Short mmCIF file of C-alpha atoms in Angstrom, two decimals:
data_model
loop_
_atom_site.label_atom_id
_atom_site.label_comp_id
_atom_site.label_asym_id
_atom_site.label_seq_id
_atom_site.Cartn_x
_atom_site.Cartn_y
_atom_site.Cartn_z
CA UNK N 499 0.03 -0.05 0.23
CA UNK N 500 1.37 3.19 -0.60
CA UNK N 501 1.13 5.81 2.04
CA UNK N 502 0.11 9.33 1.89
CA UNK N 503 1.71 12.00 2.34
CA UNK N 504 3.86 12.13 6.22
CA UNK N 505 0.75 13.89 8.51
CA UNK N 506 0.72 13.69 11.90
CA UNK N 507 -1.42 10.78 13.18
CA UNK N 508 -2.62 10.63 17.22
CA UNK N 509 -1.53 7.43 18.82
CA UNK N 510 -4.96 6.10 19.57
CA UNK N 511 -6.26 7.16 15.96
CA UNK N 512 -3.17 5.08 14.46
CA UNK N 513 -4.12 2.26 17.35
CA UNK N 514 -7.43 1.84 16.12
CA UNK N 515 -6.01 2.29 12.19
CA UNK N 516 -3.66 -1.01 13.11
CA UNK N 517 -6.85 -2.92 14.53
CA UNK N 518 -9.06 -2.47 12.21
CA UNK N 519 -6.40 -3.84 9.34
CA UNK N 520 -5.65 -6.41 11.85
CA UNK N 521 -9.72 -7.51 11.35
CA UNK N 522 -9.97 -6.44 7.94
CA UNK N 523 -7.23 -9.65 7.22
CA UNK N 524 -9.25 -11.80 9.11
CA UNK N 525 -12.38 -11.19 7.60
CA UNK N 526 -14.18 -9.54 10.35
CA UNK N 527 -14.94 -6.35 8.06
CA UNK N 528 -18.06 -5.14 10.40
CA UNK N 529 -15.61 -5.19 13.41
CA UNK N 530 -12.99 -3.79 10.55
CA UNK N 531 -15.15 -0.46 9.73
CA UNK N 532 -16.08 -0.07 13.53
CA UNK N 533 -12.37 0.56 14.28
CA UNK N 534 -11.93 2.76 11.24
CA UNK N 535 -14.66 4.37 11.96
CA UNK N 536 -13.32 5.10 15.47
CA UNK N 537 -10.03 5.66 14.28
CA UNK N 538 -11.56 8.72 12.25
CA UNK N 539 -13.88 9.80 15.23
CA UNK N 540 -10.44 10.64 16.93
CA UNK N 541 -9.12 11.94 13.70
CA UNK N 542 -11.22 12.46 10.92
CA UNK N 543 -8.38 13.86 8.69
CA UNK N 544 -6.49 10.62 8.63
CA UNK N 545 -6.56 9.70 5.14
CA UNK N 546 -4.74 6.37 5.33
CA UNK N 547 -7.94 5.17 7.63
CA UNK N 548 -10.16 6.88 5.37
CA UNK N 549 -9.09 4.95 2.08
CA UNK N 550 -9.58 1.55 3.88
CA UNK N 551 -12.40 2.26 4.86
CA UNK N 552 -13.70 2.94 1.31
CA UNK N 553 -12.24 -0.34 0.15
CA UNK N 554 -14.08 -2.42 3.03
CA UNK N 555 -17.30 -0.38 2.34
CA UNK N 556 -16.49 -1.20 -1.86
CA UNK N 557 -15.83 -4.47 -0.82
CA UNK N 558 -19.55 -5.37 1.27
CA UNK N 559 -21.57 -3.44 -1.75
CA UNK N 560 -21.56 0.24 -0.46
CA UNK N 561 -20.70 2.15 -3.25
CA UNK N 562 -21.73 5.16 -1.97
CA UNK N 563 -20.36 5.31 1.13
CA UNK N 564 -16.50 3.82 -0.75
CA UNK N 565 -16.27 6.70 -2.80
CA UNK N 566 -17.12 9.16 -0.10
CA UNK N 567 -14.51 7.77 1.58
CA UNK N 568 -12.40 7.75 -1.25
CA UNK N 569 -12.96 11.47 -2.07
CA UNK N 570 -12.73 12.86 1.02
CA UNK N 571 -9.19 10.71 1.02
CA UNK N 572 -8.16 12.20 -2.00
CA UNK N 573 -9.60 15.94 -0.58
CA UNK N 574 -6.65 15.55 2.64
CA UNK N 575 -4.10 14.45 -0.01
CA UNK N 576 -4.58 14.72 -3.46
CA UNK N 577 -1.65 12.76 -4.70
CA UNK N 578 -3.27 9.50 -2.78
CA UNK N 579 -2.10 6.25 -5.29
CA UNK N 580 -4.16 4.16 -3.43
CA UNK N 581 -7.62 6.09 -3.51
CA UNK N 582 -7.60 7.51 -6.80
CA UNK N 583 -6.64 4.03 -7.97
CA UNK N 584 -9.23 2.20 -5.42
CA UNK N 585 -11.73 5.02 -6.77
CA UNK N 586 -11.17 4.36 -10.38
CA UNK N 587 -11.34 1.05 -10.25
CA UNK N 588 -14.67 1.09 -7.87
CA UNK N 589 -16.22 4.13 -11.17
CA UNK N 590 -15.16 1.38 -13.75
CA UNK N 591 -16.61 -1.25 -12.09
CA UNK N 592 -20.12 1.00 -11.79
CA UNK N 593 -19.63 1.81 -15.33
CA UNK N 594 -18.21 5.58 -14.91
CA UNK N 595 -16.09 5.70 -17.74
CA UNK N 596 -15.24 9.39 -17.38
CA UNK N 597 -14.67 9.66 -13.91
CA UNK N 598 -12.57 6.58 -13.94
CA UNK N 599 -10.50 7.58 -16.49
CA UNK N 600 -9.19 10.53 -14.55
CA UNK N 601 -9.03 8.88 -11.56
CA UNK N 602 -6.26 6.29 -13.62
CA UNK N 603 -4.42 8.94 -15.36
CA UNK N 604 -3.69 11.09 -12.50
CA UNK N 605 -2.31 7.44 -10.42
CA UNK N 606 -1.08 6.21 -13.25
CA UNK N 607 0.75 10.08 -13.55
CA UNK N 608 2.36 9.41 -9.37
CA UNK N 609 3.55 6.27 -10.21
CA UNK N 610 4.56 5.86 -14.25
CA UNK N 611 5.82 2.26 -13.03
CA UNK N 612 2.93 1.07 -11.70
CA UNK N 613 1.94 -1.55 -14.80
CA UNK N 614 -1.35 -1.92 -12.71
CA UNK N 615 -2.07 1.69 -12.77
CA UNK N 616 -1.44 1.84 -16.91
CA UNK N 617 -3.03 -1.51 -17.42
CA UNK N 618 -6.48 0.07 -15.88
CA UNK N 619 -5.91 3.05 -17.86
CA UNK N 620 -5.86 1.38 -20.84
CA UNK N 621 -9.55 -0.67 -19.52
CA UNK N 622 -11.45 2.60 -19.01
CA UNK N 623 -9.93 4.19 -22.32
CA UNK N 624 -11.25 1.08 -24.19
CA UNK N 625 -14.38 0.97 -22.90
CA UNK N 626 -14.38 4.79 -23.55
CA UNK N 627 -13.82 4.26 -27.49
CA UNK N 628 -10.55 6.14 -26.91
CA UNK N 629 -8.39 3.51 -29.04
CA UNK N 630 -5.60 5.00 -29.86
CA UNK N 631 -4.89 6.53 -26.21
CA UNK N 632 -6.06 3.16 -24.76
CA UNK N 633 -3.01 1.23 -26.93
CA UNK N 634 -0.24 3.53 -25.96
CA UNK N 635 -1.61 2.82 -21.88
CA UNK N 636 -1.56 -0.62 -22.85
CA UNK N 637 1.23 -1.17 -24.41
CA UNK N 638 3.35 0.78 -21.47
CA UNK N 639 1.90 -1.94 -18.61
CA UNK N 640 3.07 -4.62 -20.55
CA UNK N 641 6.49 -3.05 -21.28
CA UNK N 642 6.28 -2.85 -17.42
CA UNK N 643 4.62 -6.40 -17.09
CA UNK N 644 4.91 -9.14 -20.06
CA UNK N 645 2.70 -10.96 -17.99
CA UNK N 646 -0.82 -8.90 -17.59
CA UNK N 647 -3.36 -11.28 -19.53
CA UNK N 648 -5.36 -9.17 -19.08
CA UNK N 649 -3.74 -5.94 -20.84
CA UNK N 650 -3.19 -8.16 -23.72
CA UNK N 651 -6.51 -8.86 -24.06
CA UNK N 652 -7.77 -5.60 -24.21
CA UNK N 653 -4.85 -4.40 -26.26
CA UNK N 654 -5.82 -6.82 -28.81
CA UNK N 655 -9.43 -5.80 -28.86
CA UNK N 656 -8.58 -2.12 -28.92
CA UNK N 657 -5.51 -3.04 -31.96
CA UNK N 658 -8.56 -5.10 -33.82
CA UNK N 659 -11.35 -2.71 -33.70
CA UNK N 660 -9.06 -0.37 -35.10
CA UNK N 661 -8.45 -2.76 -37.98
CA UNK N 662 -5.00 -3.64 -37.26
CA UNK N 663 -5.64 -6.93 -36.91
CA UNK N 664 -2.16 -8.86 -37.29
CA UNK N 665 -1.31 -6.63 -34.31
CA UNK N 666 -4.79 -7.47 -31.97
CA UNK N 667 -3.50 -11.70 -33.64
CA UNK N 668 -1.01 -11.24 -32.22
CA UNK N 669 -1.66 -9.63 -28.42
CA UNK N 670 -4.47 -12.62 -28.62
CA UNK N 671 -2.11 -15.29 -29.40
CA UNK N 672 0.41 -14.15 -26.58
CA UNK N 673 -2.52 -14.25 -24.23
CA UNK N 674 -2.80 -17.98 -24.77
CA UNK N 675 0.75 -18.76 -24.58
CA UNK N 676 0.42 -17.31 -21.04
CA UNK N 677 -2.38 -18.61 -20.11
CA UNK N 678 -3.24 -21.98 -22.27
CA UNK N 679 -6.58 -22.51 -21.18
CA UNK N 680 -7.77 -18.60 -21.73
CA UNK N 681 -11.16 -18.71 -23.76
CA UNK N 682 -11.42 -14.89 -24.18
CA UNK N 683 -7.67 -15.49 -25.75
CA UNK N 684 -9.14 -17.90 -28.51
CA UNK N 685 -12.10 -15.96 -28.96
CA UNK N 686 -10.40 -12.53 -29.72
CA UNK N 687 -8.21 -15.34 -32.27
CA UNK N 688 -11.23 -16.41 -33.92
CA UNK N 689 -12.83 -12.85 -34.20
CA UNK N 690 -9.29 -11.53 -35.91
CA UNK N 691 -9.82 -14.83 -38.53
CA UNK N 692 -13.64 -13.58 -39.24
CA UNK N 693 -12.49 -10.12 -40.12
CA UNK N 694 -9.65 -11.55 -42.27
CA UNK N 695 -12.39 -13.77 -44.28
CA UNK N 696 -10.75 -17.32 -42.71
CA UNK N 697 -13.86 -18.79 -41.60
CA UNK N 698 -12.69 -22.32 -40.85
CA UNK N 699 -9.52 -20.96 -38.80
CA UNK N 700 -12.20 -18.69 -37.15
CA UNK N 701 -14.93 -21.49 -36.33
CA UNK N 702 -11.98 -23.64 -35.17
CA UNK N 703 -10.92 -21.05 -32.52
CA UNK N 704 -14.30 -19.93 -31.58
CA UNK N 705 -14.73 -23.77 -30.49
CA UNK N 706 -11.67 -24.00 -28.75
CA UNK N 707 -12.80 -20.97 -26.64
CA UNK N 708 -15.90 -23.26 -25.64
CA UNK N 709 -14.07 -26.48 -24.53
CA UNK N 710 -12.53 -24.07 -21.99
CA UNK N 711 -15.51 -21.76 -21.31
CA UNK N 712 -18.90 -22.79 -22.69
CA UNK N 713 -20.87 -20.15 -21.13
CA UNK N 714 -18.49 -17.85 -22.48
CA UNK N 715 -21.19 -15.46 -24.66
CA UNK N 716 -18.59 -13.71 -26.87
CA UNK N 717 -17.75 -16.95 -28.49
CA UNK N 718 -20.87 -18.09 -28.73
CA UNK N 719 -22.89 -15.14 -30.14
CA UNK N 720 -19.70 -14.45 -32.45
CA UNK N 721 -19.99 -18.46 -33.43
CA UNK N 722 -23.52 -17.56 -34.20
CA UNK N 723 -23.09 -14.95 -36.11
CA UNK N 724 -20.37 -16.42 -38.07
CA UNK N 725 -22.83 -19.41 -38.94
CA UNK N 726 -25.33 -16.76 -40.12
CA UNK N 727 -22.86 -15.13 -42.58
CA UNK N 728 -22.55 -18.87 -44.22
CA UNK N 729 -26.13 -19.59 -44.06
CA UNK N 730 -26.44 -21.97 -41.35
CA UNK N 731 -29.09 -20.27 -39.93
CA UNK N 732 -30.44 -23.12 -37.65
CA UNK N 733 -27.28 -23.50 -35.41
CA UNK N 734 -26.49 -19.81 -36.15
CA UNK N 735 -30.08 -18.77 -34.55
CA UNK N 736 -29.07 -20.85 -31.17
CA UNK N 737 -25.68 -18.77 -30.53
CA UNK N 738 -27.38 -15.63 -31.65
CA UNK N 739 -29.41 -15.66 -28.66
CA UNK N 740 -26.22 -14.93 -27.01
CA UNK N 741 -25.39 -11.27 -28.13
CA UNK N 742 -25.93 -9.33 -25.16
CA UNK N 743 -22.78 -9.31 -23.55
CA UNK N 744 -21.47 -8.28 -19.96
CA UNK N 745 -25.53 -8.13 -18.62
CA UNK N 746 -26.78 -6.37 -21.17
CA UNK N 747 -30.02 -8.78 -22.44
CA UNK N 748 -32.71 -7.28 -21.31
CA UNK N 749 -34.94 -10.25 -21.08
CA UNK N 750 -34.75 -13.71 -20.49
CA UNK N 751 -34.25 -16.14 -23.75
CA UNK N 752 -37.60 -16.84 -24.78
CA UNK N 753 -38.24 -20.93 -25.78
CA UNK N 754 -41.52 -19.92 -27.63
CA UNK N 755 -41.85 -21.34 -31.60
CA UNK N 756 -44.42 -20.30 -33.82
CA UNK N 757 -45.01 -22.24 -36.65
CA UNK N 758 -47.25 -20.69 -39.77
CA UNK N 759 -48.37 -24.49 -40.61
CA UNK N 760 -49.80 -24.96 -37.13
CA UNK N 761 -52.21 -22.06 -36.34
CA UNK N 762 -52.52 -23.29 -32.96
CA UNK N 763 -49.01 -21.75 -31.89
CA UNK N 764 -49.69 -18.40 -33.06
CA UNK N 765 -53.34 -17.58 -33.42
CA UNK N 766 -54.56 -15.91 -29.88
CA UNK N 767 -51.44 -16.23 -28.56
CA UNK N 768 -50.61 -12.95 -26.24
CA UNK N 769 -46.99 -12.09 -27.13
CA UNK N 770 -44.60 -8.96 -26.08
CA UNK N 771 -42.11 -8.30 -28.53
CA UNK N 772 -39.13 -6.20 -26.53
CA UNK N 773 -36.75 -4.20 -28.67
CA UNK N 774 -33.96 -5.17 -28.36
CA UNK N 775 -30.76 -3.52 -30.73
CA UNK N 776 -30.56 -0.50 -32.94
CA UNK N 777 -33.27 1.07 -35.17
CA UNK N 778 -31.91 -0.76 -38.17
CA UNK N 779 -32.61 -4.19 -36.61
CA UNK N 780 -35.78 -3.00 -35.44
CA UNK N 781 -36.67 -2.12 -39.07
CA UNK N 782 -35.45 -5.53 -40.47
CA UNK N 783 -37.15 -7.57 -37.86
CA UNK N 784 -40.79 -5.68 -37.53
CA UNK N 785 -41.90 -7.86 -40.29
CA UNK N 786 -42.08 -10.41 -37.85
CA UNK N 787 -44.41 -8.68 -35.45
CA UNK N 788 -46.50 -8.03 -38.59
CA UNK N 789 -46.30 -11.82 -39.21
CA UNK N 790 -47.69 -12.72 -35.89
CA UNK N 791 -50.42 -10.04 -35.84
CA UNK N 792 -51.37 -11.09 -39.33
CA UNK N 793 -52.14 -14.74 -37.78
CA UNK N 794 -54.08 -13.88 -34.74
CA UNK N 795 -51.64 -12.93 -32.26
CA UNK N 796 -52.52 -10.47 -29.84
CA UNK N 797 -49.17 -8.33 -30.50
CA UNK N 798 -47.41 -5.80 -27.73
CA UNK N 799 -44.61 -3.84 -29.34
CA UNK N 800 -42.50 -2.31 -26.31
CA UNK N 801 -40.10 -0.51 -28.52
CA UNK N 802 -38.88 2.97 -28.95
CA UNK N 803 -41.80 5.73 -29.35
CA UNK N 804 -40.27 7.54 -31.67
CA UNK N 805 -40.19 4.81 -33.93
CA UNK N 806 -43.98 4.56 -33.59
CA UNK N 807 -45.37 6.56 -36.57
CA UNK N 808 -42.82 4.77 -39.43
CA UNK N 809 -43.48 1.17 -38.29
CA UNK N 810 -47.58 1.84 -37.68
CA UNK N 811 -47.38 2.61 -41.36
CA UNK N 812 -47.30 -0.99 -41.77
CA UNK N 813 -50.79 -0.89 -40.69
CA UNK N 814 -50.10 -4.15 -38.52
CA UNK N 815 -52.73 -4.73 -35.39
CA UNK N 816 -50.23 -3.71 -33.12
CA UNK N 817 -50.57 -2.45 -29.53
CA UNK N 818 -47.42 0.19 -28.35
CA UNK N 819 -45.96 0.88 -24.93
CA UNK N 820 -41.99 1.92 -23.85
CA UNK N 821 -39.22 0.17 -24.37
CA UNK N 822 -38.94 -0.97 -20.82
CA UNK N 823 -42.01 -1.55 -19.94
CA UNK N 824 -42.16 -5.34 -19.33
CA UNK N 825 -45.40 -5.25 -17.18
CA UNK N 826 -48.64 -7.72 -17.72
CA UNK N 827 -49.10 -11.50 -18.34
CA UNK N 828 -48.35 -12.94 -22.03
CA UNK N 829 -47.98 -16.00 -23.22
CA UNK N 830 -44.73 -15.46 -24.82
CA UNK N 831 -42.05 -12.34 -23.60
CA UNK N 832 -39.81 -12.04 -26.99
CA UNK N 833 -37.05 -10.05 -27.94
CA UNK N 834 -38.00 -8.53 -31.72
CA UNK N 835 -34.17 -10.08 -33.06
CA UNK N 836 -35.17 -13.62 -31.23
CA UNK N 837 -37.95 -13.59 -33.64
CA UNK N 838 -36.32 -15.14 -36.53
CA UNK N 839 -34.99 -17.88 -34.59
CA UNK N 840 -38.98 -18.74 -32.86
CA UNK N 841 -40.26 -18.94 -36.45
CA UNK N 842 -37.36 -21.36 -37.60
CA UNK N 843 -36.34 -18.86 -40.16
CA UNK N 844 -33.86 -20.50 -43.14
CA UNK N 845 -32.86 -18.87 -45.96
CA UNK N 846 -36.04 -19.69 -48.58
CA UNK N 847 -38.04 -18.72 -45.64
CA UNK N 848 -37.52 -15.25 -44.84
CA UNK N 849 -40.36 -13.42 -45.35
CA UNK N 850 -39.33 -10.75 -48.11
CA UNK N 851 -42.36 -9.50 -48.94
CA UNK N 852 -41.83 -5.46 -49.86
CA UNK N 853 -42.96 -2.68 -48.84
CA UNK N 854 -43.77 -3.16 -45.85
CA UNK N 855 -43.51 -0.30 -44.62
CA UNK N 856 -44.90 3.14 -46.33
CA UNK N 857 -43.90 7.24 -46.48
CA UNK N 858 -46.19 9.31 -45.38
CA UNK N 859 -48.14 10.40 -48.92
CA UNK N 860 -48.14 14.77 -47.77
CA UNK N 861 -44.42 14.15 -46.88
CA UNK N 862 -43.68 12.70 -50.15
CA UNK N 863 -45.91 15.72 -52.01
CA UNK N 864 -43.86 18.24 -49.54
CA UNK N 865 -40.19 16.75 -50.61
CA UNK N 866 -41.00 16.72 -53.61
CA UNK N 867 -41.39 19.91 -53.85
CA UNK N 868 -38.17 20.49 -52.09
CA UNK N 869 -36.50 18.64 -54.68
CA UNK N 870 -37.16 19.60 -58.42
CA UNK N 871 -35.30 19.02 -61.29
CA UNK N 872 -34.24 16.86 -63.61
CA UNK N 873 -31.19 13.96 -63.63
CA UNK N 874 -31.20 10.84 -61.65
CA UNK N 875 -31.73 12.01 -58.03
CA UNK N 876 -29.36 9.25 -55.69
CA UNK N 877 -29.42 9.98 -51.92
CA UNK N 878 -26.29 8.91 -50.41
CA UNK N 879 -25.30 7.99 -46.63
CA UNK N 880 -22.01 7.70 -45.70
CA UNK N 881 -21.74 6.56 -41.70
CA UNK N 882 -23.59 5.36 -39.02
CA UNK N 883 -23.18 4.92 -35.85
CA UNK N 884 -19.41 6.15 -34.70
CA UNK N 885 -19.71 3.94 -31.16
CA UNK N 886 -16.44 1.79 -31.68
CA UNK N 887 -18.75 -1.02 -30.62
CA UNK N 888 -20.85 -1.34 -33.42
CA UNK N 889 -18.18 -1.38 -36.26
CA UNK N 890 -17.92 2.32 -37.33
CA UNK N 891 -15.45 0.93 -39.70
CA UNK N 892 -18.71 0.36 -41.74
CA UNK N 893 -18.65 3.62 -42.18
CA UNK N 894 -18.07 5.28 -45.81
CA UNK N 895 -15.02 7.69 -46.05
CA UNK N 896 -16.24 10.91 -47.78
CA UNK N 897 -13.52 10.93 -49.75
CA UNK N 898 -14.57 7.56 -51.46
CA UNK N 899 -17.76 9.49 -52.36
CA UNK N 900 -15.07 11.66 -55.22
CA UNK N 901 -16.23 9.30 -57.77
CA UNK N 902 -19.96 10.20 -57.71
CA UNK N 903 -19.58 14.15 -58.68
CA UNK N 904 -17.87 13.98 -61.75
CA UNK N 905 -21.43 11.96 -63.15
CA UNK N 906 -23.23 14.08 -65.63
CA UNK N 907 -26.74 14.18 -65.12
CA UNK N 908 -27.20 13.34 -61.66
CA UNK N 909 -28.61 15.16 -58.26
CA UNK N 910 -27.23 13.94 -55.20
CA UNK N 911 -28.82 14.50 -51.92
CA UNK N 912 -27.60 13.62 -48.00
CA UNK N 913 -29.88 11.33 -46.13
CA UNK N 914 -28.00 13.07 -42.92
CA UNK N 915 -29.82 15.55 -40.97
CA UNK N 916 -26.73 16.66 -40.19
CA UNK N 917 -23.59 17.19 -42.14
CA UNK N 918 -20.42 19.50 -40.52
CA UNK N 919 -18.80 21.95 -42.38
CA UNK N 920 -16.01 20.39 -43.81
CA UNK N 921 -16.96 16.93 -43.52
CA UNK N 922 -17.29 16.42 -47.24
CA UNK N 923 -14.21 16.67 -49.41
CA UNK N 924 -14.86 19.54 -52.03
CA UNK N 925 -15.73 18.47 -55.12
CA UNK N 926 -18.56 16.56 -53.42
CA UNK N 927 -19.93 19.92 -50.97
CA UNK N 928 -21.06 21.65 -53.61
CA UNK N 929 -23.16 19.13 -55.30
CA UNK N 930 -24.60 17.37 -52.37
CA UNK N 931 -27.46 18.56 -51.65
CA UNK N 932 -27.94 18.99 -47.54
CA UNK N 933 -31.29 19.46 -46.31
CA UNK N 934 -32.77 21.95 -43.74
CA UNK N 935 -33.30 21.78 -39.72
CA UNK N 936 -37.07 20.72 -40.81
CA UNK N 937 -35.52 17.12 -41.79
CA UNK N 938 -36.66 14.17 -39.38
CA UNK N 939 -36.08 16.82 -36.22
CA UNK N 940 -39.17 16.06 -34.76
CA UNK N 941 -39.93 13.34 -31.92
CA UNK N 942 -40.33 10.90 -34.87
CA UNK N 943 -37.48 8.93 -36.81
CA UNK N 944 -37.81 8.91 -40.31
CA UNK N 945 -40.75 9.85 -41.23
CA UNK N 946 -38.89 12.82 -43.58
CA UNK N 947 -36.29 10.13 -44.69
CA UNK N 948 -38.47 7.98 -45.58
CA UNK N 949 -40.95 10.23 -47.52
CA UNK N 950 -37.23 11.79 -49.46
CA UNK N 951 -36.20 7.90 -50.15
CA UNK N 952 -39.85 7.95 -52.69
CA UNK N 953 -38.45 10.90 -54.66
CA UNK N 954 -35.23 9.14 -55.24
CA UNK N 955 -34.06 7.13 -58.50
CA UNK N 956 -31.43 5.60 -56.30
CA UNK N 957 -30.51 4.94 -52.63
CA UNK N 958 -26.71 4.25 -52.14
CA UNK N 959 -25.96 3.97 -48.05
CA UNK N 960 -23.42 2.02 -45.85
CA UNK N 961 -24.09 -0.49 -43.48
CA UNK N 962 -26.58 0.91 -41.69
CA UNK N 963 -30.12 2.19 -40.56
CA UNK N 964 -30.86 4.09 -44.13
CA UNK N 965 -30.05 0.34 -45.59
CA UNK N 966 -33.16 -1.06 -44.28
CA UNK N 967 -35.65 1.66 -44.16
CA UNK N 968 -34.93 1.40 -47.92
CA UNK N 969 -35.55 -1.75 -48.27
CA UNK N 970 -38.32 -1.89 -46.43
CA UNK N 971 -39.96 0.86 -48.04
CA UNK N 972 -39.32 -1.55 -51.21
CA UNK N 973 -37.29 1.38 -53.10
CA UNK N 974 -34.02 0.87 -55.07
CA UNK N 975 -30.94 1.01 -52.95
CA UNK N 976 -27.23 -0.14 -52.64
CA UNK N 977 -25.87 -1.29 -49.93
CA UNK N 978 -21.96 -0.66 -50.19
CA UNK N 979 -20.04 -3.11 -47.62
CA UNK N 980 -16.79 -4.50 -46.23
CA UNK N 981 -15.17 -6.99 -47.94
CA UNK N 982 -16.35 -9.40 -44.93
CA UNK N 983 -19.81 -7.72 -43.65
CA UNK N 984 -21.65 -8.44 -41.11
CA UNK N 985 -23.81 -11.94 -41.26
CA UNK N 986 -27.05 -10.33 -42.62
CA UNK N 987 -25.44 -9.72 -45.74
CA UNK N 988 -23.94 -13.43 -46.10
CA UNK N 989 -21.16 -14.07 -48.62
CA UNK N 990 -20.46 -13.37 -51.87
CA UNK N 991 -23.79 -12.17 -53.15
CA UNK N 992 -24.98 -9.27 -54.77
CA UNK N 993 -28.68 -9.82 -53.51
CA UNK N 994 -29.56 -9.78 -50.43
CA UNK N 995 -33.02 -12.15 -49.08
CA UNK N 996 -34.19 -9.81 -46.83
CA UNK N 997 -35.25 -7.20 -49.64
CA UNK N 998 -35.51 -7.60 -52.93
CA UNK N 999 -35.36 -4.30 -53.94
CA UNK N 1000 -31.87 -4.15 -52.20
CA UNK N 1001 -28.48 -4.41 -54.21
CA UNK N 1002 -25.28 -5.68 -52.46
CA UNK N 1003 -21.59 -4.10 -53.14
CA UNK N 1004 -18.56 -4.90 -51.48
CA UNK N 1005 -15.32 -3.73 -51.43
CA UNK N 1006 -12.28 -6.12 -52.53
CA UNK N 1007 -10.12 -7.21 -49.89
CA UNK N 1008 -8.46 -4.52 -48.04
CA UNK N 1009 -11.57 -2.78 -47.78
CA UNK N 1010 -10.80 -0.42 -50.61
CA UNK N 1011 -13.89 1.82 -50.33
CA UNK N 1012 -12.32 3.99 -53.24
CA UNK N 1013 -12.28 1.09 -55.95
CA UNK N 1014 -15.62 -0.06 -54.87
CA UNK N 1015 -17.13 3.60 -55.41
CA UNK N 1016 -15.08 3.45 -58.81
CA UNK N 1017 -17.09 0.66 -59.72
CA UNK N 1018 -20.53 1.96 -58.40
CA UNK N 1019 -19.92 5.43 -60.13
CA UNK N 1020 -19.70 2.92 -63.52
CA UNK N 1021 -22.98 1.38 -62.72
CA UNK N 1022 -25.01 4.61 -61.99
CA UNK N 1023 -23.16 6.08 -65.32
CA UNK N 1024 -24.80 3.24 -67.01
CA UNK N 1025 -27.84 4.24 -65.23
CA UNK N 1026 -28.00 7.56 -66.39
CA UNK N 1027 -27.37 6.19 -70.00
CA UNK N 1028 -30.16 4.51 -69.92
CA UNK N 1029 -33.00 7.09 -67.93
CA UNK N 1030 -31.71 9.70 -70.86
CA UNK N 1031 -32.93 7.53 -73.56
CA UNK N 1032 -36.28 6.63 -71.57
#
């Protein structure tokens, strides 16, 4: 333990403090707290007693009290390493990432050679999405103490998120060598192999991870997603049920199954469907909510209020409620992303009738007036969520869109509510129409976007909710994908079994977006010529 600066401590306070440490060491935590409280009654400005008391409170699950004790210790001694480190650990455990990073930064600055402080700083930076900084801290920790498995695992994850697969694989392999039964290391190796397109190797690594930890949810979900990517739907849906990692599962797994050939499994059943992922998933899987309602189920959908207006355009007979309202008695409570499993979906049974969502006619007319003019009207969406956990590498570098700027007879429209100054390269900024502040700024998501799409000849988008909306509306849409895309787009096909009006265009190995958009631009040039002939 690192003591704070020398401070005069009364003898009886020191004696009570030492007794408290002894009681703590022997497992008598309540008695330890009593001793430390007594020491603090004698001398309230006793940082060591406050820090030790905070740790005992933290161990006992009294987190607010622990934070108060650590905070007071740090007020008395701002450079008290142990108090900063312990408080950072508690903030991190409570998912309070910003204060955790702040505490670990201070602790690491006080003791730059402490591998634990550097490792924890790296972990907190990683969870905050500050990947480059996380890598520096984690590499520092490993130079100080090469055997830190958690640092290797976090380093591998951070490198992988940045697309540095070879380095990530090396970090995960070092972790596996340090601990040959480290399931997380083999899972990481599997994810790296998948991103490189080595699917057999990836599957072997996932299987190895599950030998060492059969309940490792990241390995189960990653293997399931890979099986879906490969078209192995039956096994894939089972693994996909483990997609909620780190305790984020909103509801228990539902074992209900709905069979269209057996009406008794659907008709009259009270079913609560719970939204569980992003808006793109909501749009993609809402077709199953409609399927339940169309076959006589009494369906309630607990989802985002801002999606209600768009989803209601389906005409489905559905009751609506807030996302986290699970109250009431139901025959089945199921996550919307679990419905394909519940219907035993395989590629040939995907319900793919489009459109199943519709734009509002008055809004279609409103935006048509704002988009008057000749030429091929093309809508663009080049970025999705920038949360590093949902793969921001799916987004398209704006500079790659430059191939579209030189196309004659093409009018380009941004399908983004906000386009920052300088976000688009100069050759595009002058020719991409950006809608104003009244574009989808209200409480209802996508209602203006849907109307604009009805006035477009083509939509080009990255893998995000815009792709699902265009597909659900039955609009002509090209989805620009990484070389190895997310599971729902499968492999080596230029169409989607989920959306009949969708074309898939994939980058080559190495994800060369510029080459991909040169191909897309050539396709559009051909369409423009055909439209001029018509």
